[in-house]
PDB file of C-alpha atoms in Angstrom:
ATOM      1  CA  MET A1153      70.401  79.704  91.744  1.00 52.00           C
ATOM      2  CA  ALA A1154      73.689  78.839  90.089  1.00 53.00           C
ATOM      3  CA  THR A1155      74.258  75.052  90.057  1.00 57.00           C
ATOM      4  CA  PRO A1156      76.988  73.459  92.903  1.00 61.00           C
ATOM      5  CA  SER A1157      79.190  72.952  89.944  1.00 81.00           C
ATOM      6  CA  ALA A1158      79.414  76.686  88.883  1.00 93.00           C
ATOM      7  CA  ARG A1159      82.600  77.283  86.967  1.00 98.00           C
ATOM      8  CA  LEU A1160      84.683  80.260  88.249  1.00 98.00           C
ATOM      9  CA  LEU A1161      87.766  81.560  86.841  1.00 98.00           C
ATOM     10  CA  VAL A1162      89.618  84.761  87.852  1.00 98.00           C
ATOM     11  CA  SER A1163      93.056  86.043  86.642  1.00 98.00           C
ATOM     12  CA  LEU A1164      95.367  88.695  86.972  1.00 98.00           C
ATOM     13  CA  THR A1165      97.589  88.998  83.972  1.00 98.00           C
ATOM     14  CA  ASP A1166     100.494  91.207  82.445  1.00 97.00           C
ATOM     15  CA  GLY A1167      99.754  90.019  78.951  1.00 97.00           C
ATOM     16  CA  VAL A1168      96.943  90.358  76.485  1.00 98.00           C
ATOM     17  CA  ILE A1169      93.575  89.050  77.873  1.00 98.00           C
ATOM     18  CA  ASP A1170      92.116  86.106  75.752  1.00 98.00           C
ATOM     19  CA  ALA A1171      88.547  87.037  75.751  1.00 98.00           C
ATOM     20  CA  ARG A1172      87.635  83.931  73.484  1.00 98.00           C
ATOM     21  CA  GLU A1173      89.168  81.603  76.090  1.00 98.00           C
ATOM     22  CA  LEU A1174      87.483  82.824  78.942  1.00 98.00           C
ATOM     23  CA  GLU A1175      84.106  82.347  77.089  1.00 98.00           C
ATOM     24  CA  GLU A1176      84.975  78.893  76.500  1.00 98.00           C
ATOM     25  CA  PHE A1177      85.520  78.634  80.097  1.00 98.00           C
ATOM     26  CA  ALA A1178      82.329  79.945  81.339  1.00 98.00           C
ATOM     27  CA  ARG A1179      80.067  78.141  78.806  1.00 98.00           C
ATOM     28  CA  GLY A1180      78.673  74.990  79.332  1.00 98.00           C
ATOM     29  CA  ASP A1181      76.326  73.031  77.135  1.00 97.00           C
ATOM     30  CA  GLY A1182      73.423  74.192  79.299  1.00 97.00           C
ATOM     31  CA  ASP A1183      74.336  77.780  78.679  1.00 98.00           C
ATOM     32  CA  GLY A1184      72.514  79.503  75.671  1.00 98.00           C
ATOM     33  CA  ALA A1185      73.552  83.021  76.910  1.00 98.00           C
ATOM     34  CA  VAL A1186      77.186  84.075  76.902  1.00 98.00           C
ATOM     35  CA  CYS A1187      77.224  87.709  77.987  1.00 98.00           C
ATOM     36  CA  THR A1188      80.966  89.617  77.876  1.00 98.00           C
ATOM     37  CA  PHE A1189      81.856  93.153  79.140  1.00 98.00           C
ATOM     38  CA  THR A1190      85.180  94.496  77.772  1.00 98.00           C
ATOM     39  CA  GLY A1191      86.586  97.362  79.739  1.00 98.00           C
ATOM     40  CA  VAL A1192      89.079  99.248  77.142  1.00 98.00           C
ATOM     41  CA  VAL A1193      91.516 102.231  77.656  1.00 98.00           C
ATOM     42  CA  ARG A1194      89.582 105.109  76.115  1.00 97.00           C
ATOM     43  CA  ASP A1195      91.505 108.500  74.923  1.00 97.00           C
ATOM     44  CA  HIS A1196      89.609 110.976  77.275  1.00 95.00           C
ATOM     45  CA  ASN A1197      88.773 111.423  80.995  1.00 94.00           C
ATOM     46  CA  GLU A1198      87.395 114.505  82.870  1.00 91.00           C
ATOM     47  CA  GLY A1199      88.357 116.829  79.975  1.00 92.00           C
ATOM     48  CA  ARG A1200      92.191 115.515  79.633  1.00 93.00           C
ATOM     49  CA  ALA A1201      93.065 113.679  76.479  1.00 96.00           C
ATOM     50  CA  VAL A1202      94.746 110.364  77.808  1.00 97.00           C
ATOM     51  CA  THR A1203      97.780 108.660  76.014  1.00 96.00           C
ATOM     52  CA  ARG A1204      98.152 105.569  78.260  1.00 97.00           C
ATOM     53  CA  LEU A1205      97.005 104.078  81.534  1.00 98.00           C
ATOM     54  CA  GLU A1206      99.335 102.155  83.756  1.00 98.00           C
ATOM     55  CA  TYR A1207      97.485  99.654  85.995  1.00 98.00           C
ATOM     56  CA  GLU A1208      99.088  98.611  89.333  1.00 98.00           C
ATOM     57  CA  ALA A1209      97.773  95.707  91.422  1.00 98.00           C
ATOM     58  CA  TYR A1210      97.962  94.262  94.964  1.00 98.00           C
ATOM     59  CA  PRO A1211      98.040  91.032  93.030  1.00 98.00           C
ATOM     60  CA  ALA A1212      97.451  88.357  95.914  1.00 98.00           C
ATOM     61  CA  MET A1213      94.553  90.236  96.969  1.00 98.00           C
ATOM     62  CA  ALA A1214      93.269  91.340  93.796  1.00 98.00           C
ATOM     63  CA  GLU A1215      92.641  87.631  92.931  1.00 98.00           C
ATOM     64  CA  SER A1216      91.322  86.547  96.236  1.00 98.00           C
ATOM     65  CA  GLU A1217      89.016  89.739  96.081  1.00 98.00           C
ATOM     66  CA  MET A1218      87.991  89.016  92.494  1.00 98.00           C
ATOM     67  CA  ARG A1219      87.319  85.268  93.499  1.00 98.00           C
ATOM     68  CA  ARG A1220      85.026  86.596  96.405  1.00 98.00           C
ATOM     69  CA  ILE A1221      83.176  88.531  93.901  1.00 98.00           C
ATOM     70  CA  GLY A1222      82.701  85.831  91.634  1.00 98.00           C
ATOM     71  CA  THR A1223      81.626  83.417  94.201  1.00 98.00           C
ATOM     72  CA  GLU A1224      78.953  85.793  95.444  1.00 98.00           C
ATOM     73  CA  VAL A1225      77.713  86.919  92.163  1.00 98.00           C
ATOM     74  CA  LEU A1226      77.207  83.114  91.346  1.00 98.00           C
ATOM     75  CA  ALA A1227      75.590  82.488  94.407  1.00 96.00           C
ATOM     76  CA  ALA A1228      73.110  85.500  93.788  1.00 97.00           C
ATOM     77  CA  THR A1229      72.325  84.976  90.340  1.00 97.00           C
ATOM     78  CA  GLY A1230      71.465  82.147  88.094  1.00 92.00           C
ATOM     79  CA  ALA A1231      74.780  81.966  86.207  1.00 98.00           C
ATOM     80  CA  ASP A1232      76.460  78.929  85.652  1.00 98.00           C
ATOM     81  CA  GLY A1233      80.133  80.162  84.404  1.00 98.00           C
ATOM     82  CA  LEU A1234      81.879  83.407  85.380  1.00 98.00           C
ATOM     83  CA  ALA A1235      85.590  84.404  84.132  1.00 98.00           C
ATOM     84  CA  ILE A1236      87.074  87.855  85.289  1.00 98.00           C
ATOM     85  CA  ALA A1237      90.357  88.825  83.934  1.00 98.00           C
ATOM     86  CA  HIS A1238      92.260  92.249  84.496  1.00 98.00           C
ATOM     87  CA  ARG A1239      95.320  93.043  82.951  1.00 98.00           C
ATOM     88  CA  VAL A1240      98.346  95.159  84.553  1.00 98.00           C
ATOM     89  CA  GLY A1241     101.050  97.175  83.079  1.00 98.00           C
ATOM     90  CA  SER A1242     101.031  99.922  80.883  1.00 98.00           C
ATOM     91  CA  LEU A1243      98.181  99.895  78.284  1.00 98.00           C
ATOM     92  CA  ALA A1244      97.654 102.209  74.995  1.00 98.00           C
ATOM     93  CA  VAL A1245      94.202 103.793  73.841  1.00 98.00           C
ATOM     94  CA  GLY A1246      92.226 100.732  72.439  1.00 98.00           C
ATOM     95  CA  GLU A1247      93.883  98.027  74.619  1.00 98.00           C
ATOM     96  CA  PRO A1248      91.614  96.004  76.936  1.00 98.00           C
ATOM     97  CA  SER A1249      92.314  96.224  80.751  1.00 98.00           C
ATOM     98  CA  VAL A1250      89.494  93.730  81.957  1.00 98.00           C
ATOM     99  CA  VAL A1251      87.086  91.290  80.410  1.00 98.00           C
ATOM    100  CA  VAL A1252      84.039  89.886  82.495  1.00 98.00           C
ATOM    101  CA  THR A1253      82.223  86.640  80.968  1.00 98.00           C
ATOM    102  CA  ALA A1254      79.224  85.256  82.276  1.00 98.00           C
ATOM    103  CA  ALA A1255      77.221  82.321  81.108  1.00 98.00           C
ATOM    104  CA  ALA A1256      73.805  81.190  81.711  1.00 98.00           C
ATOM    105  CA  ALA A1257      70.644  79.163  80.146  1.00 98.00           C
ATOM    106  CA  HIS A1258      68.883  82.374  79.520  1.00 98.00           C
ATOM    107  CA  ARG A1259      70.147  85.832  78.945  1.00 98.00           C
ATOM    108  CA  ALA A1260      68.505  87.830  81.660  1.00 98.00           C
ATOM    109  CA  ASP A1261      70.937  86.037  84.225  1.00 98.00           C
ATOM    110  CA  ALA A1262      74.055  86.163  81.980  1.00 98.00           C
ATOM    111  CA  PHE A1263      73.649  90.118  81.877  1.00 98.00           C
ATOM    112  CA  ALA A1264      72.785  90.328  85.341  1.00 98.00           C
ATOM    113  CA  ALA A1265      75.710  88.199  86.622  1.00 98.00           C
ATOM    114  CA  CYS A1266      77.942  90.345  84.035  1.00 98.00           C
ATOM    115  CA  ARG A1267      77.031  93.469  85.255  1.00 98.00           C
ATOM    116  CA  ARG A1268      77.294  92.683  88.893  1.00 98.00           C
ATOM    117  CA  ALA A1269      80.640  91.193  88.737  1.00 98.00           C
ATOM    118  CA  ILE A1270      82.316  94.510  86.770  1.00 98.00           C
ATOM    119  CA  ASP A1271      80.393  96.764  89.315  1.00 98.00           C
ATOM    120  CA  GLU A1272      81.797  94.901  92.427  1.00 98.00           C
ATOM    121  CA  LEU A1273      85.100  94.669  90.553  1.00 98.00           C
ATOM    122  CA  LYS A1274      85.427  98.458  90.118  1.00 98.00           C
ATOM    123  CA  ALA A1275      84.156  98.995  93.758  1.00 98.00           C
ATOM    124  CA  ARG A1276      86.518  96.412  95.480  1.00 98.00           C
ATOM    125  CA  VAL A1277      89.416  94.995  93.720  1.00 98.00           C
ATOM    126  CA  PRO A1278      92.699  96.373  94.736  1.00 98.00           C
ATOM    127  CA  ILE A1279      93.965  97.968  91.454  1.00 98.00           C
ATOM    128  CA  TRP A1280      94.884 101.376  90.441  1.00 98.00           C
ATOM    129  CA  LYS A1281      95.768 103.142  87.341  1.00 97.00           C
ATOM    130  CA  ARG A1282      97.927 105.972  86.567  1.00 97.00           C
ATOM    131  CA  GLU A1283      96.548 108.192  83.639  1.00 97.00           C
ATOM    132  CA  HIS A1284      99.185 109.709  81.053  1.00 97.00           C
ATOM    133  CA  THR A1285      98.368 112.958  79.522  1.00 95.00           C
ATOM    134  CA  ALA A1286     100.390 115.505  77.633  1.00 93.00           C
ATOM    135  CA  ASP A1287     100.827 117.344  81.146  1.00 91.00           C
ATOM    136  CA  GLY A1288     102.155 114.350  82.915  1.00 94.00           C
ATOM    137  CA  ALA A1289     100.425 111.665  84.871  1.00 96.00           C
ATOM    138  CA  VAL A1290      97.848 111.352  87.542  1.00 95.00           C
ATOM    139  CA  TRP A1291      96.211 108.563  89.690  1.00 96.00           C
ATOM    140  CA  VAL A1292      92.648 108.174  88.721  1.00 95.00           C
ATOM    141  CA  ALA A1293      90.054 108.019  91.614  1.00 84.00           C
ATOM    142  CA  ASP A1294      86.905 106.655  90.620  1.00 65.00           C
ATOM    143  CA  ALA A1295      84.364 109.404  90.813  1.00 54.00           C
ATOM    144  CA  ARG A1296      82.087 107.398  93.383  1.00 50.00           C
ATOM    145  CA  GLY A1297      85.074 107.398  95.969  1.00 43.00           C
ATOM    146  CA  GLY A1298      86.160 104.682  98.009  1.00 40.00           C
ATOM    147  CA  HIS A1299      83.984 105.627 101.259  1.00 37.00           C
ATOM    148  CA  GLU A1300      80.959 105.254  99.507  1.00 35.00           C
ATOM    149  CA  ALA A1301      81.205 101.915  98.257  1.00 38.00           C
ATOM    150  CA  HIS A1302      81.637  99.682 101.272  1.00 40.00           C
ATOM    151  CA  PRO A1303      83.711  96.296 101.137  1.00 41.00           C
ATOM    152  CA  GLY A1304      81.713  93.412 101.145  1.00 39.00           C
ATOM    153  CA  GLN A1305      78.783  95.518 100.177  1.00 36.00           C
ATOM    154  CA  ALA A1306      77.101  94.113  96.805  1.00 36.00           C
ATOM    155  CA  GLY A1307      74.801  95.961  94.738  1.00 36.00           C
ATOM    156  CA  VAL A1308      77.041  99.267  93.711  1.00 38.00           C
ATOM    157  CA  THR A1309      74.744 102.389  93.072  1.00 36.00           C
ATOM    158  CA  VAL A1310      74.674 102.971  89.195  1.00 35.00           C
ATOM    159  CA  PRO A1311      74.921 106.329  87.838  1.00 39.00           C
ATOM    160  CA  PRO A1312      71.658 107.791  86.570  1.00 39.00           C
ATOM    161  CA  SER A1313      72.765 108.140  82.882  1.00 39.00           C
ATOM    162  CA  ASP A1314      73.473 104.353  82.766  1.00 36.00           C
ATOM    163  CA  PRO A1315      70.929 102.366  80.529  1.00 40.00           C
ATOM    164  CA  GLY A1316      70.714  99.910  83.372  1.00 40.00           C
ATOM    165  CA  GLY A1317      72.615  96.731  82.404  1.00 38.00           C
ATOM    166  CA  LEU A1318      71.896  96.430  78.414  1.00 38.00           C
ATOM    167  CA  SER A1319      74.644  97.612  76.401  1.00 32.00           C
TER     168      SER A1319
ATOM    169  CA  MET B 640     110.954  96.442 127.677  1.00 53.00           C
ATOM    170  CA  ALA B 641     107.686  95.300 126.357  1.00 64.00           C
ATOM    171  CA  ALA B 642     107.912  92.447 123.629  1.00 91.00           C
ATOM    172  CA  THR B 643     106.908  93.771 120.080  1.00 97.00           C
ATOM    173  CA  MET B 644     105.574  92.108 117.296  1.00 98.00           C
ATOM    174  CA  PRO B 645     106.641  92.071 113.401  1.00 98.00           C
ATOM    175  CA  VAL B 646     104.278  93.559 111.036  1.00 98.00           C
ATOM    176  CA  ARG B 647     104.348  93.834 107.336  1.00 98.00           C
ATOM    177  CA  VAL B 648     103.078  97.052 105.763  1.00 98.00           C
ATOM    178  CA  LEU B 649     102.095  97.215 101.954  1.00 98.00           C
ATOM    179  CA  LEU B 650     101.496 100.596 100.035  1.00 98.00           C
ATOM    180  CA  PHE B 651     100.402 101.023  96.624  1.00 98.00           C
ATOM    181  CA  ALA B 652      99.782 103.829  94.031  1.00 98.00           C
ATOM    182  CA  ARG B 653      99.822 107.418  95.677  1.00 97.00           C
ATOM    183  CA  LEU B 654     100.773 105.680  99.161  1.00 98.00           C
ATOM    184  CA  ARG B 655     103.651 103.927  97.774  1.00 98.00           C
ATOM    185  CA  GLU B 656     105.057 107.009  95.946  1.00 97.00           C
ATOM    186  CA  ALA B 657     104.605 109.453  99.044  1.00 97.00           C
ATOM    187  CA  ALA B 658     106.599 106.580 100.930  1.00 98.00           C
ATOM    188  CA  GLY B 659     109.055 105.888  98.376  1.00 98.00           C
ATOM    189  CA  ARG B 660     108.642 102.068  99.041  1.00 97.00           C
ATOM    190  CA  ARG B 661     106.155  99.370  98.403  1.00 98.00           C
ATOM    191  CA  GLU B 662     106.865  97.343 101.615  1.00 98.00           C
ATOM    192  CA  ILE B 663     107.657  98.519 105.466  1.00 98.00           C
ATOM    193  CA  ASP B 664     108.511  96.276 108.050  1.00 98.00           C
ATOM    194  CA  LEU B 665     107.682  97.367 111.690  1.00 98.00           C
ATOM    195  CA  ALA B 666     107.922  96.171 115.001  1.00 98.00           C
ATOM    196  CA  MET B 667     104.343  96.827 116.671  1.00 98.00           C
ATOM    197  CA  PRO B 668     102.960  96.437 120.351  1.00 98.00           C
ATOM    198  CA  PRO B 669     101.004  93.388 120.752  1.00 97.00           C
ATOM    199  CA  GLY B 670      97.277  94.342 120.501  1.00 95.00           C
ATOM    200  CA  ALA B 671      98.206  97.138 117.793  1.00 98.00           C
ATOM    201  CA  THR B 672      95.271  97.719 115.557  1.00 98.00           C
ATOM    202  CA  PRO B 673      95.508  98.967 111.880  1.00 98.00           C
ATOM    203  CA  ARG B 674      95.060 102.340 113.215  1.00 98.00           C
ATOM    204  CA  ASP B 675      97.905 101.941 115.396  1.00 98.00           C
ATOM    205  CA  VAL B 676      99.933 100.703 112.314  1.00 98.00           C
ATOM    206  CA  TRP B 677      99.004 103.599 110.258  1.00 98.00           C
ATOM    207  CA  ALA B 678     100.423 106.080 113.069  1.00 98.00           C
ATOM    208  CA  ALA B 679     103.594 104.251 113.179  1.00 98.00           C
ATOM    209  CA  LEU B 680     103.923 104.505 109.483  1.00 98.00           C
ATOM    210  CA  VAL B 681     103.438 107.967 108.915  1.00 98.00           C
ATOM    211  CA  GLU B 682     105.959 108.730 111.987  1.00 98.00           C
ATOM    212  CA  LEU B 683     108.583 107.069 109.724  1.00 97.00           C
ATOM    213  CA  HIS B 684     107.378 108.286 106.338  1.00 98.00           C
ATOM    214  CA  PRO B 685     105.571 111.713 107.278  1.00 98.00           C
ATOM    215  CA  ALA B 686     104.644 112.181 103.312  1.00 98.00           C
ATOM    216  CA  VAL B 687     102.219 109.198 103.373  1.00 98.00           C
ATOM    217  CA  GLY B 688      99.791 111.395 105.626  1.00 97.00           C
ATOM    218  CA  SER B 689      98.953 112.623 108.951  1.00 97.00           C
ATOM    219  CA  ALA B 690      98.377 110.528 112.296  1.00 96.00           C
ATOM    220  CA  GLU B 691      94.619 109.749 111.393  1.00 97.00           C
ATOM    221  CA  PRO B 692      93.907 107.674 108.550  1.00 97.00           C
ATOM    222  CA  PRO B 693      92.057 109.628 105.754  1.00 96.00           C
ATOM    223  CA  PRO B 694      88.467 108.377 105.123  1.00 97.00           C
ATOM    224  CA  GLU B 695      89.281 107.397 101.798  1.00 97.00           C
ATOM    225  CA  VAL B 696      91.931 105.017 102.372  1.00 98.00           C
ATOM    226  CA  ARG B 697      90.807 101.278 103.225  1.00 98.00           C
ATOM    227  CA  VAL B 698      92.930  98.692 105.374  1.00 98.00           C
ATOM    228  CA  ALA B 699      93.425  95.167 104.607  1.00 98.00           C
ATOM    229  CA  LEU B 700      94.819  92.323 106.854  1.00 98.00           C
ATOM    230  CA  ASP B 701      96.390  89.458 105.166  1.00 98.00           C
ATOM    231  CA  GLU B 702      94.793  90.044 101.691  1.00 98.00           C
ATOM    232  CA  ALA B 703      91.007  90.917 102.988  1.00 98.00           C
ATOM    233  CA  TYR B 704      89.559  94.207 103.772  1.00 98.00           C
ATOM    234  CA  CYS B 705      89.132  94.664 107.703  1.00 98.00           C
ATOM    235  CA  GLY B 706      88.172  97.151 110.123  1.00 98.00           C
ATOM    236  CA  TRP B 707      90.600  99.741 111.711  1.00 98.00           C
ATOM    237  CA  SER B 708      90.138  98.514 115.132  1.00 98.00           C
ATOM    238  CA  VAL B 709      90.627  94.927 114.764  1.00 98.00           C
ATOM    239  CA  ALA B 710      94.021  93.087 116.423  1.00 97.00           C
ATOM    240  CA  VAL B 711      96.759  92.551 114.184  1.00 98.00           C
ATOM    241  CA  ALA B 712      98.295  89.645 114.669  1.00 98.00           C
ATOM    242  CA  ALA B 713     102.496  88.870 114.930  1.00 97.00           C
ATOM    243  CA  GLY B 714     103.610  88.351 111.335  1.00 98.00           C
ATOM    244  CA  SER B 715     100.618  89.882 109.483  1.00 98.00           C
ATOM    245  CA  THR B 716     100.534  92.001 106.663  1.00 98.00           C
ATOM    246  CA  VAL B 717      98.605  95.058 106.561  1.00 98.00           C
ATOM    247  CA  ALA B 718      97.783  97.016 103.441  1.00 98.00           C
ATOM    248  CA  PHE B 719      96.630 100.561 102.994  1.00 98.00           C
ATOM    249  CA  ILE B 720      94.228 100.856 100.219  1.00 98.00           C
ATOM    250  CA  PRO B 721      93.734 104.145  98.325  1.00 98.00           C
ATOM    251  CA  PRO B 722      90.824 104.618  96.112  1.00 97.00           C
ATOM    252  CA  VAL B 723      90.720 101.687  93.877  1.00 98.00           C
ATOM    253  CA  ALA B 724      90.392 102.050  90.042  1.00 97.00           C
ATOM    254  CA  GLY B 725      90.241  98.860  88.514  1.00 97.00           C
ATOM    255  CA  GLY B 726      88.381  98.129  85.019  1.00 95.00           C
TER     256      GLY B 726
END
């Protein structure tokens, strides 16, 4: 169980995310494990060559939902610190769009908290992306669909090809 | 004439593009639900969708997800959330 003084930082930004700063925030001296996930714009999606992604958010609710997720994840895991940052605006291939970093005494809790936080973010946080290709631009809909992941439900289903939290 | 209450509607992504606007202020009857707000929205902006909200669209009241049948208070903000794609 997370300590009463568990650290949580959430951020929605239009600038470059500083992962090192997030790790410094999340880690306390009792933490031997810091686990960071970085989501990066890739050059393909569903057979299309992608040139850039434009992220749009409902800012006030994106922050409050990230905060709700962070609070749930800290309560449900042994992590002591968690930082979640998402970027909005136009991003090129290779640019980070989201960073989640979790700190815990040991790695099992750090991995679990990091994984759970990004899974919940992808299911719930009101952020959208418009994918630009040679043929135009389309709004991306997550393959799982909004009706499969219910608001407030923890433990989003993981696709079978996923290695199960260790990456 | 029955009193109405002000409700602010927020739209995003494909819904925002369909309406051509991000914010719309409506005058709703007291006791209106998000489902009623959606119906009023599509009357003004038919390109957004049909009278019944599509299953993949979620709704938020004052920045938190809610059900389609809750009571909306005067001065609230109702946001229609198409499938999210963060991360």
